[in-house]
């Protein structure tokens, strides 16, 4: 639905401070029919972020409904077993609905009410954003429609049931790869048709401006809490922060407060999938190039003709061909490092964390844990590493039973 750009297309020229841009990345590449809605949203958000009443209401719901602040947990057993850096886990998996997604959903639902939009549409891959959207719509009495690829519906059957239980209509998307990209396309088609009455509650730091900025801001509570917690606990900042990167909202959420701290390494972990060939992974910085997808200019996986490539990941939430434009800028500028973890590495890391700390992470988060397992032993014992545990693994039990068949016996 959104414009695409040919492979190796030059980046638009834009100053770092240009509205809606992160260096050359970002922007607003949408049909004319959506411009008014995006401008309305931009104005509403600019007003809300200065409105004490709005911010008080947001903080109250984050605390009393979502369950913030989340703990910063010292993984004593994992630290001892690896023999290197002290490892802390930011426990976003303990939030209501089981992942960080609720932070953004509360913020955007409040904005929708402020704008008088009583119908909410959303897209979801792993289902956690869909569940969080359905949850806040139930709380605020809003109509909710969630688009989800049929492949993701198969992989995340439990979350589909949760969304319907909460009163949402889940619309199956059977086009393309039947995953997150295709769900976003259908959500955008809906929005174009119903733009006057509908707010599109986008789930990550993707899409046209102001979504990457706004979603980042709503998720930045993760990093603000983490910074205060580690200073209180250890009296110093960490040497490294690790987070998985699909669209990139959990990573931007924890990175943002630490971007000015040059001595803190920021490490994003993409889905390495089952191999390096195009179509076998979702590592945009390992095999992608700059281009336009679904409203924003960033790194995307595309073939020689500039067509969007298929992707693969054992984790539905990382199975997407694009990445948030601010991540592209952090990599471009050298402020953050991006690596990948394979399906097997993520599955192994999930088992190790489960058995060493009694915490079953989401498969998305397990990619970050996999990088921790590689990196922590090479670090000094005096150094600190923080892993953003963005979600819990309940939703992935079906996938785990398929991939870890030996555990069934």
Coordinates of C-alpha atoms in Angstrom, one line a residue:
X1 CA 0.0 0.0 0.0
X2 CA 2.8 2.4 0.8
X3 CA 5.3 3.6 -1.8
X4 CA 8.5 1.6 -2.3
X5 CA 11.8 2.7 -3.7
X6 CA 14.2 1.0 -6.1
X7 CA 17.2 -0.8 -4.7
X8 CA 20.1 1.5 -3.8
X9 CA 18.0 4.6 -4.1
X10 CA 19.8 7.7 -2.7
X11 CA 18.8 8.9 0.7
X12 CA 16.7 12.1 0.7
X13 CA 18.8 15.1 1.8
X14 CA 17.6 16.3 5.2
X15 CA 19.2 17.9 8.2
X16 CA 19.3 15.9 11.5
X17 CA 17.0 18.4 13.1
X18 CA 14.4 18.4 10.3
X19 CA 10.9 17.5 11.6
X20 CA 10.1 13.8 11.1
X21 CA 13.7 13.0 10.2
X22 CA 16.6 11.1 11.9
X23 CA 19.5 12.2 9.8
X24 CA 18.3 11.2 6.2
X25 CA 15.9 8.6 7.5
X26 CA 12.2 8.9 8.3
X27 CA 9.9 11.2 6.5
X28 CA 6.3 10.9 5.4
X29 CA 5.7 8.9 2.2
X30 CA 2.0 8.4 2.1
X31 CA -1.0 8.9 -0.2
X32 CA -2.5 12.4 -0.1
X33 CA -5.6 11.0 1.6
X34 CA -3.6 10.3 4.7
X35 CA -1.8 13.6 5.0
X36 CA -4.6 15.4 6.8
X37 CA -4.8 12.5 9.4
X38 CA -1.1 12.5 10.0
X39 CA -1.0 16.3 10.4
X40 CA -4.0 16.1 12.8
X41 CA -2.2 13.4 14.8
X42 CA 1.0 15.4 14.8
X43 CA -0.8 18.5 16.2
X44 CA -2.7 16.4 18.8
X45 CA 0.5 14.7 20.0
X46 CA 2.4 18.0 20.2
X47 CA -0.4 19.4 22.3
X48 CA -0.7 16.3 24.5
X49 CA 3.0 16.0 25.4
X50 CA 2.7 19.5 27.0
X51 CA -0.7 18.9 28.6
X52 CA -0.4 18.2 32.3
X53 CA -3.8 16.6 32.5
X54 CA -2.9 14.2 29.6
X55 CA 0.5 13.3 31.1
X56 CA -1.0 12.8 34.6
X57 CA -3.7 10.4 33.1
X58 CA -1.0 8.6 31.1
X59 CA 1.3 8.2 34.2
X60 CA -1.6 7.0 36.3
X61 CA -2.6 4.3 33.8
X62 CA 1.0 3.2 33.3
X63 CA 1.3 2.8 37.1
X64 CA -2.1 1.5 38.2
X65 CA -3.2 -0.4 35.1
X66 CA -0.1 -1.5 33.3
X67 CA 2.0 -2.1 36.4
X68 CA 4.9 0.3 36.1
X69 CA 7.7 0.6 37.1
X70 CA 8.9 -2.8 36.1
X71 CA 11.7 -4.4 38.1
X72 CA 15.4 -4.3 37.1
X73 CA 16.4 -7.9 38.1
X74 CA 19.9 -9.0 38.8
X75 CA 20.3 -12.4 37.0
X76 CA 22.7 -13.9 39.6
X77 CA 22.7 -17.4 38.3
X78 CA 23.2 -16.4 34.7
X79 CA 26.0 -14.0 35.7
X80 CA 27.8 -16.7 37.7
X81 CA 27.4 -19.3 34.9
X82 CA 28.8 -17.0 32.2
X83 CA 31.6 -15.7 34.4
X84 CA 31.8 -12.2 33.0
X85 CA 29.7 -9.0 33.2
X86 CA 27.0 -8.5 35.8
X87 CA 23.7 -9.2 34.0
X88 CA 20.5 -7.3 34.8
X89 CA 17.1 -7.9 33.1
X90 CA 14.6 -5.1 32.6
X91 CA 11.4 -7.0 33.2
X92 CA 8.9 -5.6 30.7
X93 CA 7.5 -9.2 30.5
X94 CA 5.8 -8.4 33.9
X95 CA 3.6 -5.7 32.5
X96 CA -0.1 -6.2 32.0
X97 CA -0.7 -8.2 28.8
X98 CA 2.9 -9.6 29.0
X99 CA 5.0 -7.2 27.0
X100 CA 6.2 -3.6 26.5
X101 CA 3.5 -2.9 23.9
X102 CA 1.0 -1.7 26.5
X103 CA 3.0 1.5 27.1
X104 CA 2.5 2.8 23.6
X105 CA -1.1 1.5 23.4
X106 CA -2.2 3.4 26.4
X107 CA -0.7 6.6 25.1
X108 CA -2.2 6.4 21.6
X109 CA -5.6 5.3 22.9
X110 CA -5.7 8.4 25.1
X111 CA -4.7 10.5 22.0
X112 CA -7.5 8.9 20.0
X113 CA -10.1 9.9 22.6
X114 CA -8.7 13.4 22.6
X115 CA -9.2 13.5 18.8
X116 CA -12.7 12.1 19.1
X117 CA -11.8 8.9 17.2
X118 CA -13.9 6.1 18.6
X119 CA -12.7 3.4 16.2
X120 CA -9.2 1.9 16.5
X121 CA -7.4 -0.3 14.0
X122 CA -4.1 -2.0 14.5
X123 CA -1.7 -4.6 13.0
X124 CA 0.1 -7.3 14.9
X125 CA 2.7 -10.0 14.2
X126 CA 3.4 -11.8 17.5
X127 CA 0.0 -10.8 18.7
X128 CA 1.3 -8.8 21.7
X129 CA 0.5 -5.4 20.2
X130 CA -2.9 -6.7 19.1
X131 CA -3.6 -7.9 22.6
X132 CA -2.5 -4.6 24.2
X133 CA -4.6 -2.7 21.7
X134 CA -7.7 -4.8 22.4
X135 CA -7.0 -4.4 26.1
X136 CA -6.9 -0.6 26.1
X137 CA -9.9 -0.4 23.7
X138 CA -11.9 -2.5 26.2
X139 CA -10.8 -0.2 29.0
X140 CA -11.8 3.0 27.1
X141 CA -14.9 1.7 25.3
X142 CA -13.5 1.9 21.8
X143 CA -14.2 -0.2 18.8
X144 CA -11.2 -2.3 17.9
X145 CA -10.2 -4.1 14.6
X146 CA -6.8 -5.9 14.5
X147 CA -5.2 -7.1 11.2
X148 CA -3.1 -10.2 11.4
X149 CA -1.4 -12.4 8.8
X150 CA -2.8 -15.9 8.6
X151 CA 0.7 -17.4 9.2
X152 CA 1.1 -15.3 12.3
X153 CA -2.5 -16.3 13.4
X154 CA -1.4 -20.0 13.1
X155 CA 1.8 -19.4 15.1
X156 CA 0.1 -17.2 17.7
X157 CA -3.3 -18.9 18.2
X158 CA -3.4 -18.1 21.9
X159 CA -3.1 -14.4 21.3
X160 CA -5.8 -14.4 18.6
X161 CA -8.2 -15.9 21.2
X162 CA -7.1 -13.3 23.8
X163 CA -7.9 -10.5 21.4
X164 CA -11.3 -11.9 20.6
X165 CA -12.0 -12.5 24.2
X166 CA -11.3 -8.8 24.9
X167 CA -13.9 -7.8 22.2
X168 CA -11.7 -7.1 19.2
X169 CA -12.4 -8.2 15.7
X170 CA -9.4 -10.0 14.3
X171 CA -9.3 -9.8 10.5
X172 CA -7.1 -12.4 8.8
X173 CA -4.7 -11.3 6.0
X174 CA -4.0 -14.0 3.5
X175 CA -1.9 -12.0 1.0
X176 CA 1.8 -11.9 0.5
X177 CA 3.8 -13.7 3.1
X178 CA 0.8 -13.6 5.5
X179 CA 2.9 -12.0 8.2
X180 CA 3.3 -8.5 9.8
X181 CA 4.2 -6.6 6.6
X182 CA 0.9 -7.7 5.0
X183 CA -1.1 -7.0 8.1
X184 CA 0.2 -3.4 8.0
X185 CA -0.7 -3.1 4.3
X186 CA -4.3 -4.0 5.1
X187 CA -4.5 -1.8 8.1
X188 CA -3.3 1.1 5.9
X189 CA -6.0 0.3 3.4
X190 CA -8.6 0.4 6.1
X191 CA -7.3 3.8 7.4
X192 CA -7.4 5.4 3.9
X193 CA -11.1 4.3 3.7
X194 CA -12.1 5.3 7.2
X195 CA -9.7 8.1 8.0
X196 CA -12.3 10.5 9.4
X197 CA -13.5 8.2 12.2
X198 CA -10.6 5.9 12.7
X199 CA -7.2 6.1 14.5
X200 CA -4.5 3.7 13.3
X201 CA -2.7 2.6 16.5
X202 CA 0.7 1.6 14.9
X203 CA 2.7 -0.7 17.1
X204 CA 6.3 0.2 16.5
X205 CA 8.7 3.0 15.7
X206 CA 7.8 2.6 12.0
X207 CA 5.6 4.4 9.5
X208 CA 5.2 8.0 8.5
X209 CA 6.0 10.9 10.9
X210 CA 4.9 11.4 13.7
X211 CA 4.7 7.6 14.5
X212 CA 8.4 6.8 14.9
X213 CA 8.9 9.8 17.2
X214 CA 5.6 9.3 19.1
X215 CA 6.0 5.6 19.7
X216 CA 9.6 6.1 20.8
X217 CA 8.4 8.7 23.3
X218 CA 5.7 6.5 24.7
X219 CA 8.2 3.7 25.1
X220 CA 11.0 5.9 26.5
X221 CA 9.6 5.2 30.0
X222 CA 11.6 1.9 29.8
X223 CA 15.0 3.6 29.5
X224 CA 14.1 6.4 32.1
X225 CA 13.2 3.8 34.7
X226 CA 16.3 1.6 33.8
X227 CA 18.7 4.5 34.2
X228 CA 17.3 5.5 37.6
X229 CA 17.2 1.9 38.8
X230 CA 20.8 1.0 37.8
X231 CA 22.1 4.2 39.3
X232 CA 20.3 3.5 42.6
X233 CA 21.4 -0.2 42.6
X234 CA 25.0 0.0 41.3
X235 CA 25.8 3.8 41.5
X236 CA 27.0 3.7 37.9
X237 CA 25.8 3.3 34.3
X238 CA 26.0 0.0 32.5
X239 CA 28.7 -0.8 29.9
X240 CA 26.1 -2.2 27.5
X241 CA 22.4 -2.4 26.8
X242 CA 21.0 -5.2 24.6
X243 CA 17.6 -5.4 23.1
X244 CA 15.9 -7.3 20.2
X245 CA 15.0 -5.3 17.1
X246 CA 12.0 -6.0 14.9
X247 CA 10.4 -2.7 14.1
X248 CA 12.4 -1.6 17.1
X249 CA 10.1 0.0 19.8
X250 CA 11.4 -1.9 22.8
X251 CA 14.9 -1.2 21.8
X252 CA 14.3 2.5 21.2
X253 CA 12.4 2.6 24.4
X254 CA 15.4 1.5 26.5
X255 CA 18.1 3.1 24.3
X256 CA 16.7 6.6 24.2
X257 CA 17.7 7.6 27.8
X258 CA 21.2 6.4 27.2
X259 CA 21.9 7.8 23.7
X260 CA 23.7 10.9 25.2
X261 CA 25.9 8.5 27.4
X262 CA 28.6 7.7 24.9
X263 CA 30.3 5.2 27.1
X264 CA 27.2 3.0 27.2
X265 CA 27.2 0.6 24.2
X266 CA 23.8 0.2 22.6
X267 CA 23.3 -3.2 20.9
X268 CA 20.3 -4.2 18.8
X269 CA 19.8 -7.8 17.9
X270 CA 17.9 -8.7 14.7
X271 CA 16.5 -12.0 13.6
X272 CA 19.2 -14.0 11.8
X273 CA 16.6 -16.7 11.0
X274 CA 17.8 -19.9 9.4
X275 CA 20.5 -18.6 7.1
X276 CA 22.1 -15.7 5.3
X277 CA 20.1 -15.9 2.0
X278 CA 17.5 -13.4 1.2
X279 CA 14.2 -14.8 2.5
X280 CA 15.8 -16.8 5.2
X281 CA 16.2 -14.0 7.8
X282 CA 14.9 -10.6 8.9
X283 CA 18.3 -8.9 9.5
X284 CA 17.8 -5.6 7.7
X285 CA 21.3 -4.2 8.6
X286 CA 22.9 -7.5 7.6
X287 CA 21.3 -7.8 4.2
X288 CA 19.2 -4.8 3.5
X289 CA 19.6 -1.4 1.8
X290 CA 17.9 2.0 2.2
X291 CA 14.5 2.3 0.7
X292 CA 10.9 3.4 1.4
X293 CA 8.4 1.0 2.9
X294 CA 5.0 1.7 4.4
X295 CA 5.5 5.4 4.9
X296 CA 9.1 5.8 6.0
X297 CA 12.7 5.8 4.5
X298 CA 14.9 3.3 6.3
X299 CA 16.7 0.0 5.8
X300 CA 14.6 -2.7 4.2
X301 CA 15.1 -6.1 2.7
X302 CA 14.5 -6.0 -1.0
X303 CA 15.5 -8.0 -4.1
X304 CA 17.4 -6.8 -7.2
X305 CA 14.3 -5.2 -8.7
X306 CA 13.5 -3.2 -5.5
X307 CA 10.6 -5.5 -4.5
X308 CA 10.1 -6.2 -0.8
X309 CA 11.7 -9.5 0.1
X310 CA 10.1 -12.3 2.1
X311 CA 11.5 -12.7 5.6
X312 CA 11.8 -15.5 8.1
X313 CA 12.1 -15.7 11.9
X314 CA 11.1 -18.2 14.5
X315 CA 9.7 -15.2 16.3
X316 CA 6.7 -13.6 14.7
X317 CA 7.4 -10.2 16.2
X318 CA 10.8 -9.9 14.4
X319 CA 9.6 -11.2 11.1
X320 CA 9.4 -7.9 9.2
X321 CA 11.4 -6.5 6.2
X322 CA 11.9 -2.9 7.5
X323 CA 13.3 -1.3 10.6
X324 CA 12.5 2.0 12.4
X325 CA 14.2 5.0 10.9
X326 CA 15.8 6.1 14.2
X327 CA 17.6 2.8 14.4
X328 CA 18.9 3.4 10.9
X329 CA 20.2 6.7 12.0
X330 CA 21.8 5.3 15.2
X331 CA 23.6 2.8 13.1
X332 CA 24.5 5.3 10.4
X333 CA 26.0 7.6 13.0
X334 CA 27.8 4.8 14.8
X335 CA 26.0 5.4 18.1
X336 CA 24.5 1.9 18.1
X337 CA 25.7 -1.5 17.0
X338 CA 23.4 -4.0 15.3
X339 CA 24.0 -7.8 15.2
X340 CA 21.8 -10.8 14.6
X341 CA 20.9 -14.1 16.3
X342 CA 19.8 -17.2 14.5
X343 CA 16.6 -19.2 15.2
X344 CA 18.7 -21.9 16.9
X345 CA 20.6 -19.4 19.0
X346 CA 17.4 -17.8 20.2
X347 CA 15.8 -21.1 21.0
X348 CA 19.0 -22.1 22.9
X349 CA 19.1 -18.8 24.8
X350 CA 15.4 -19.2 25.8
X351 CA 16.1 -22.6 27.4
X352 CA 19.2 -21.3 29.2
X353 CA 17.4 -18.3 30.7
X354 CA 14.4 -20.5 31.6
X355 CA 16.5 -23.0 33.5
X356 CA 19.0 -20.6 35.1
X357 CA 16.6 -17.9 36.3
X358 CA 13.1 -19.5 36.1
X359 CA 12.1 -16.9 33.5
X360 CA 10.7 -18.0 30.1
X361 CA 11.2 -15.0 27.7
X362 CA 9.4 -14.3 24.5
X363 CA 11.2 -15.6 21.4
X364 CA 11.8 -12.0 20.4
X365 CA 13.5 -11.2 23.7
X366 CA 15.5 -14.5 23.5
X367 CA 17.4 -13.0 20.5
X368 CA 18.7 -10.3 22.9
X369 CA 19.5 -13.0 25.5
X370 CA 21.5 -14.9 22.8
X371 CA 23.7 -11.9 22.3
X372 CA 24.2 -11.6 26.0
X373 CA 25.4 -15.2 26.2
X374 CA 28.0 -14.4 23.5
X375 CA 29.1 -11.0 24.8
X376 CA 28.9 -11.1 28.6
X377 CA 31.7 -13.8 29.1
X378 CA 34.1 -11.5 27.2
X379 CA 33.4 -8.5 29.5
X380 CA 35.0 -7.7 32.8
X381 CA 33.3 -8.8 36.0
X382 CA 33.2 -5.2 37.0
X383 CA 31.1 -4.3 34.0
X384 CA 27.3 -4.3 33.8
X385 CA 25.1 -5.5 31.0
X386 CA 21.4 -4.8 30.8
X387 CA 19.1 -6.9 28.7
X388 CA 15.6 -5.6 27.8
X389 CA 13.3 -8.6 28.4
X390 CA 10.6 -7.1 26.2
X391 CA 8.0 -9.9 26.7
X392 CA 7.1 -13.2 28.2
X393 CA 7.1 -16.6 26.5
X394 CA 3.6 -17.8 27.1
X395 CA 2.5 -16.8 23.6
X396 CA 5.3 -18.9 22.1
X397 CA 4.6 -22.3 23.7
X398 CA 3.1 -23.7 20.5
X399 CA 6.2 -22.6 18.5
X400 CA 8.4 -24.0 21.2
X401 CA 6.6 -27.4 21.2
X402 CA 7.2 -27.6 17.4
X403 CA 10.9 -26.6 17.6
X404 CA 11.9 -28.3 20.8
X405 CA 10.1 -31.6 20.3
X406 CA 12.4 -33.5 22.7
X407 CA 11.0 -31.5 25.6
X408 CA 7.6 -33.1 25.1
X409 CA 9.0 -36.4 26.4

